[in-house]
Tab-separated table of C-alpha atoms in Angstrom:
chain	number	residue	atom	x	y	z
A	1	MET	CA	85.180	92.781	90.498
A	2	ILE	CA	84.828	89.046	91.050
A	3	PRO	CA	83.089	87.603	87.970
A	4	ASP	CA	79.924	85.540	88.338
A	5	LEU	CA	80.699	81.856	88.054
A	6	VAL	CA	78.316	78.986	87.441
A	7	LEU	CA	77.911	76.887	90.587
A	8	PRO	CA	78.794	73.249	89.875
A	9	THR	CA	76.267	70.507	90.403
A	10	CYS	CA	76.769	67.879	93.103
A	11	SER	CA	77.885	65.266	90.587
A	12	ALA	CA	81.042	63.193	90.735
A	13	VAL	CA	84.285	65.146	90.878
A	14	THR	CA	86.313	65.223	87.673
A	15	GLN	CA	89.773	66.550	86.955
A	16	GLU	CA	88.221	69.188	84.696
A	17	ARG	CA	86.058	70.677	87.438
A	18	THR	CA	87.668	73.965	88.502
A	19	TYR	CA	84.851	76.151	89.874
A	20	TRP	CA	86.450	76.727	93.286
A	21	ARG	CA	89.940	77.025	91.843
A	22	ASP	CA	88.626	79.714	89.483
A	23	ARG	CA	86.755	81.370	92.343
A	24	TRP	CA	89.954	81.538	94.407
A	25	LYS	CA	91.850	83.026	91.471
A	26	ALA	CA	89.151	85.617	90.757
A	27	GLN	CA	89.102	86.797	94.365
A	28	ARG	CA	92.894	86.917	94.627
A	29	LEU	CA	93.111	88.968	91.424
A	30	ALA	CA	90.353	91.310	92.632
A	31	LEU	CA	92.253	91.797	95.892
A	32	LEU	CA	95.505	92.493	94.052
A	33	GLU	CA	93.749	94.956	91.752
A	34	SER	CA	92.348	96.915	94.689
A	35	ARG	CA	95.806	97.024	96.295
A	36	LYS	CA	97.927	97.505	93.156
A	37	SER	CA	99.104	100.978	94.170
A	38	GLU	CA	100.052	99.853	97.664
A	39	ASP	CA	103.521	100.852	98.800
A	40	ASN	CA	105.499	97.620	99.251
A	41	SER	CA	108.372	99.327	101.068
A	42	PHE	CA	107.181	97.575	104.237
A	43	TRP	CA	108.951	94.406	103.089
A	44	ASN	CA	112.219	96.354	103.039
A	45	ASP	CA	111.609	97.849	106.485
A	46	LYS	CA	113.564	95.841	109.055
A	47	LYS	CA	111.937	97.673	111.965
A	48	GLY	CA	108.441	96.901	110.661
A	49	ILE	CA	109.246	93.237	110.104
A	50	LYS	CA	110.646	92.910	113.620
A	51	LYS	CA	107.520	94.504	115.064
A	52	HIS	CA	104.947	92.455	113.168
A	53	PHE	CA	106.642	89.130	112.521
A	54	ILE	CA	108.907	88.697	115.519
A	55	GLY	CA	107.224	90.762	118.227
A	56	ASP	CA	106.905	88.922	121.512
A	57	LEU	CA	108.793	85.715	120.751
A	58	ASN	CA	107.462	84.013	123.863
A	59	GLU	CA	103.906	84.322	122.528
A	60	TRP	CA	104.965	83.150	119.059
A	61	ARG	CA	106.863	80.182	120.530
A	62	GLU	CA	103.832	79.021	122.475
A	63	GLN	CA	101.649	79.150	119.354
A	64	ALA	CA	104.356	77.441	117.276
A	65	GLU	CA	104.743	74.569	119.737
A	66	THR	CA	100.966	74.083	119.789
A	67	ARG	CA	100.882	73.921	115.984
A	68	ILE	CA	103.857	71.578	115.719
A	69	ASN	CA	102.338	69.222	118.287
A	70	GLY	CA	99.021	69.399	116.416
A	71	MET	CA	100.731	68.425	113.166
A	72	GLY	CA	102.270	65.363	114.805
A	73	ILE	CA	105.674	65.924	113.212
A	74	LYS	CA	108.213	63.531	114.707
A	75	ASN	CA	111.618	64.697	115.899
A	76	GLY	CA	114.232	64.321	113.182
A	77	SER	CA	111.732	64.491	110.306
A	78	ARG	CA	112.580	66.007	106.942
A	79	VAL	CA	110.381	69.130	106.721
A	80	LEU	CA	109.660	71.713	104.026
A	81	GLU	CA	108.128	75.036	105.049
A	82	ILE	CA	106.776	77.325	102.333
A	83	GLY	CA	106.865	81.017	103.198
A	84	ALA	CA	108.800	80.411	106.397
A	85	GLY	CA	108.993	84.103	107.268
A	86	THR	CA	111.102	84.781	110.340
A	87	GLY	CA	111.232	81.105	111.292
A	88	VAL	CA	108.358	80.943	113.769
A	89	LEU	CA	107.789	77.283	112.849
A	90	SER	CA	111.066	76.397	111.127
A	91	VAL	CA	113.328	77.216	114.072
A	92	PRO	CA	111.390	75.194	116.701
A	93	LEU	CA	111.282	72.291	114.230
A	94	ALA	CA	115.052	72.536	113.767
A	95	ALA	CA	115.375	72.580	117.564
A	96	ARG	CA	113.636	69.184	117.549
A	97	GLY	CA	116.326	67.814	115.272
A	98	CYS	CA	114.322	68.138	112.062
A	99	GLU	CA	116.043	68.687	108.732
A	100	VAL	CA	114.275	71.904	107.710
A	101	ILE	CA	114.272	73.447	104.248
A	102	ALA	CA	112.636	76.881	104.291
A	103	VAL	CA	111.296	78.640	101.193
A	104	GLU	CA	111.335	82.409	101.814
A	105	PRO	CA	111.667	85.032	99.044
A	106	SER	CA	112.053	88.122	101.253
A	107	PRO	CA	115.743	88.856	102.001
A	108	LEU	CA	114.910	90.563	105.303
A	109	MET	CA	112.633	87.720	106.404
A	110	GLY	CA	115.368	85.243	105.541
A	111	GLU	CA	117.897	87.318	107.459
A	112	ALA	CA	115.610	87.392	110.500
A	113	LEU	CA	115.096	83.615	110.260
A	114	THR	CA	118.838	82.957	110.185
A	115	GLU	CA	119.379	85.338	113.105
A	116	TYR	CA	116.654	83.581	115.121
A	117	GLN	CA	118.039	80.132	114.275
A	118	ARG	CA	121.583	81.033	115.297
A	119	GLY	CA	120.343	82.611	118.508
A	120	GLN	CA	118.579	79.359	119.398
A	121	LYS	CA	121.650	77.323	118.342
A	122	THR	CA	119.544	74.792	116.492
A	123	ARG	CA	120.361	72.552	113.590
A	124	GLU	CA	121.164	74.583	110.459
A	125	ILE	CA	118.183	75.497	108.266
A	126	THR	CA	118.552	75.426	104.474
A	127	LEU	CA	117.034	78.542	102.912
A	128	ILE	CA	115.603	78.653	99.376
A	129	PRO	CA	115.261	82.403	98.599
A	130	LYS	CA	112.485	82.092	96.013
A	131	ARG	CA	108.733	82.443	95.630
A	132	TRP	CA	106.973	79.087	95.825
A	133	GLU	CA	105.809	79.574	92.221
A	134	ASP	CA	109.463	79.739	91.105
A	135	VAL	CA	110.797	76.787	93.107
A	136	THR	CA	111.790	73.773	90.983
A	137	ARG	CA	111.890	70.079	91.828
A	138	GLU	CA	115.669	70.303	91.638
A	139	ASP	CA	115.573	72.970	94.377
A	140	LEU	CA	113.528	70.682	96.621
A	141	GLY	CA	115.435	67.428	96.316
A	142	GLU	CA	114.039	64.271	97.929
A	143	PRO	CA	110.419	64.166	99.205
A	144	TYR	CA	109.561	65.396	102.693
A	145	ASP	CA	107.911	63.816	105.722
A	146	ALA	CA	105.930	67.022	106.220
A	147	VAL	CA	105.201	69.996	103.966
A	148	ILE	CA	103.859	73.147	105.644
A	149	ALA	CA	102.435	76.435	104.377
A	150	SER	CA	101.352	78.731	107.200
A	151	TYR	CA	99.381	81.741	105.899
A	152	SER	CA	101.749	81.948	102.948
A	153	LEU	CA	99.872	80.648	99.880
A	154	MET	CA	98.987	84.110	98.597
A	155	VAL	CA	98.964	82.928	95.009
A	156	ALA	CA	96.439	83.194	92.196
A	157	ASP	CA	96.781	79.607	90.967
A	158	ILE	CA	96.162	77.729	94.205
A	159	GLY	CA	95.741	74.421	92.381
A	160	GLU	CA	99.239	74.579	90.924
A	161	ALA	CA	100.674	75.516	94.339
A	162	VAL	CA	98.953	72.545	95.987
A	163	LEU	CA	100.077	70.119	93.262
A	164	LYS	CA	103.680	71.164	93.830
A	165	MET	CA	103.218	70.541	97.567
A	166	GLN	CA	101.766	67.101	96.767
A	167	HIS	CA	104.732	66.169	94.595
A	168	ALA	CA	107.163	67.199	97.335
A	169	CYS	CA	105.472	65.207	100.104
A	170	ARG	CA	105.727	61.565	101.163
A	171	GLY	CA	104.035	62.129	104.525
A	172	THR	CA	101.573	64.819	105.577
A	173	THR	CA	100.765	68.188	104.024
A	174	HIS	CA	99.610	71.051	106.258
A	175	ILE	CA	98.076	74.374	105.244
A	176	PHE	CA	97.152	77.034	107.780
A	177	TRP	CA	94.791	79.627	106.332
A	178	PHE	CA	92.140	82.217	107.175
A	179	LEU	CA	88.796	80.693	108.150
A	180	THR	CA	87.396	84.205	108.549
A	181	GLN	CA	88.846	87.443	107.251
A	182	PRO	CA	91.931	88.572	109.235
A	183	LEU	CA	91.542	91.707	111.343
A	184	TRP	CA	93.460	93.914	108.906
A	185	ALA	CA	91.061	92.871	106.123
A	186	GLN	CA	88.095	93.592	108.390
A	187	VAL	CA	89.453	97.135	108.784
A	188	ASN	CA	89.813	97.468	105.020
A	189	ALA	CA	86.288	96.178	104.450
A	190	GLY	CA	84.938	98.615	107.032
A	191	VAL	CA	86.421	101.799	105.619
A	192	TRP	CA	87.767	101.112	102.102
A	193	LYS	CA	84.627	102.195	100.265
A	194	GLU	CA	84.453	105.477	102.197
A	195	ILE	CA	88.061	106.227	101.269
A	196	HIS	CA	88.150	104.947	97.687
A	197	GLY	CA	84.521	104.655	96.618
A	198	THR	CA	84.887	101.011	95.584
A	199	ALA	CA	84.349	97.649	97.263
A	200	PHE	CA	87.227	95.862	98.989
A	201	TYR	CA	87.789	92.165	98.314
A	202	GLY	CA	89.486	90.216	101.089
A	203	GLU	CA	91.403	86.964	100.900
A	204	PRO	CA	89.586	83.823	99.751
A	205	THR	CA	89.001	81.835	102.927
A	206	ALA	CA	89.576	78.264	104.095
A	207	ASP	CA	86.134	77.044	103.026
A	208	CYS	CA	87.050	77.938	99.436
A	209	LEU	CA	90.453	76.269	99.819
A	210	TRP	CA	88.885	73.063	101.140
A	211	GLN	CA	86.551	73.000	98.133
A	212	VAL	CA	89.540	73.454	95.804
A	213	LEU	CA	91.147	70.413	97.399
A	214	TYR	CA	87.923	68.412	97.069
A	215	GLU	CA	87.742	69.254	93.368
A	216	MET	CA	91.314	67.965	93.066
A	217	GLY	CA	90.395	64.672	94.718
A	218	ILE	CA	92.094	65.576	98.012
A	219	TYR	CA	89.856	64.789	100.980
A	220	ALA	CA	91.429	66.837	103.738
A	221	HIS	CA	90.865	67.233	107.457
A	222	LEU	CA	90.026	70.713	108.773
A	223	SER	CA	90.264	71.958	112.349
A	224	VAL	CA	89.536	75.456	113.637
A	225	GLU	CA	92.107	77.476	115.552
A	226	GLY	CA	92.088	80.891	117.164
A	227	GLY	CA	93.514	83.876	115.351
A	228	CYS	CA	96.928	85.454	115.819
A	229	ASN	CA	97.787	87.643	118.761
A	230	PRO	CA	96.547	91.224	118.285
A	231	ALA	CA	98.883	94.070	117.353
A	232	TYR	CA	98.950	96.908	119.878
A	233	TYR	CA	99.391	100.605	119.128
A	234	PRO	CA	100.495	103.220	121.676
A	235	SER	CA	98.109	105.723	120.087
A	236	ILE	CA	95.402	106.027	117.445
A	237	GLU	CA	97.882	107.979	115.326
A	238	GLU	CA	100.225	104.959	115.288
A	239	ALA	CA	97.400	102.836	113.866
A	240	VAL	CA	96.709	105.486	111.217
A	241	THR	CA	100.407	105.547	110.281
A	242	GLU	CA	100.520	101.771	109.842
A	243	PHE	CA	97.307	101.556	107.805
A	244	HIS	CA	98.075	104.651	105.695
A	245	ASP	CA	99.967	102.562	103.124
A	246	ARG	CA	97.883	99.428	103.604
A	247	MET	CA	94.778	101.478	102.754
A	248	ASN	CA	96.493	103.241	99.832
A	249	CYS	CA	95.843	106.649	101.436
A	250	THR	CA	97.330	109.559	99.492
A	251	THR	CA	95.584	112.626	100.952
A	252	ALA	CA	95.059	114.262	104.336
A	253	GLU	CA	91.311	113.797	103.867
A	254	GLN	CA	91.732	110.039	103.525
A	255	ASP	CA	93.904	109.933	106.644
A	256	ALA	CA	91.187	111.862	108.485
A	257	ILE	CA	88.593	109.239	107.498
A	258	LEU	CA	90.909	106.509	108.768
A	259	ARG	CA	91.542	108.426	112.000
A	260	THR	CA	87.811	108.801	112.633
A	261	TYR	CA	87.270	105.104	111.939
A	262	PHE	CA	89.949	104.035	114.424
A	263	ALA	CA	88.714	106.471	117.073
A	264	ARG	CA	85.344	104.734	116.793
A	265	THR	CA	86.471	101.111	116.554
A	266	LEU	CA	89.786	100.545	118.361
A	267	ALA	CA	89.613	98.962	121.802
A	268	LYS	CA	92.041	99.870	124.576
A	269	SER	CA	93.846	97.851	127.229
A	270	GLU	CA	96.890	98.319	129.430
A	271	LYS	CA	99.034	97.301	126.419
A	272	GLY	CA	97.569	100.022	124.198
A	273	TYR	CA	94.996	100.271	121.425
A	274	PHE	CA	94.128	97.155	119.434
A	275	LEU	CA	91.766	95.949	116.711
A	276	ASN	CA	88.649	94.687	118.435
A	277	GLY	CA	87.296	91.782	116.442
A	278	ARG	CA	87.326	88.034	115.986
A	279	ALA	CA	89.423	86.241	113.423
A	280	LEU	CA	89.672	82.466	113.136
A	281	GLY	CA	92.141	80.290	111.297
A	282	ALA	CA	92.001	76.760	109.926
A	283	HIS	CA	94.485	73.902	109.908
A	284	ILE	CA	93.876	71.847	106.768
A	285	TRP	CA	95.891	68.671	106.388
A	286	TRP	CA	96.023	65.326	104.632
A	287	ALA	CA	98.313	62.321	104.395
A	288	ALA	CA	99.876	61.270	101.113
A	289	VAL	CA	98.885	57.624	101.681
A	290	ASP	CA	95.204	58.606	101.941
A	291	GLN	CA	95.034	60.240	98.499
């Protein structure tokens, strides 16, 4: 469970004040505890990664171009992306002549990124195959004009992660994060207790992250953006199959609960069944010269 924490007073910020940083950590650890038995084989499943992180590249490209334009990154900039995944942002940035260094610990994600980059015939992208927590200053080299983390800071010590981003940046730092719970977490929250008998804790959201930054003396901008494109399933059974591991289901009875839930909640269109809900994201950014 998330421990009760004493709410700070509205006095001047000090370096010692860590209420929101501790709150983030407590929620992340509670989430990890609830999912500790989850099967992580998904990250070694090339088919699954292609489906969920590549999907319809035309839709991803449109969203990527919108984000890049919103960040105001100039062509030819030196850019660091943390948790670059399959290159949704890194490859279009490289296509604009940017020198891109991508931090991505998953071998299959890195493989997909390289494949995407070569297919687009862009400038070469340098890959650092490590978790952000394990990256050293020597790995990073000279400071960057832009440092980006798009839905990738799934760390317990968010303050340490942000400080490392600060040290690497001479221009602007950009974090994209959940303003509301993502749709998959809304599913978990809706049915987890019925399956497991305990509460489900979702990701800490962007309001918490902004408060962490404020405690650190970083006065960031925040803009709201729409959520990601929905995932479609040809049948309810396909949705059950995907969420079986995500929900830590181990029995036929648990699968039946999940099946009943999806039969009640999934919407349907000409593309198939999809999660019917609203999820918003946030673009949080600040300039090094302002801090």
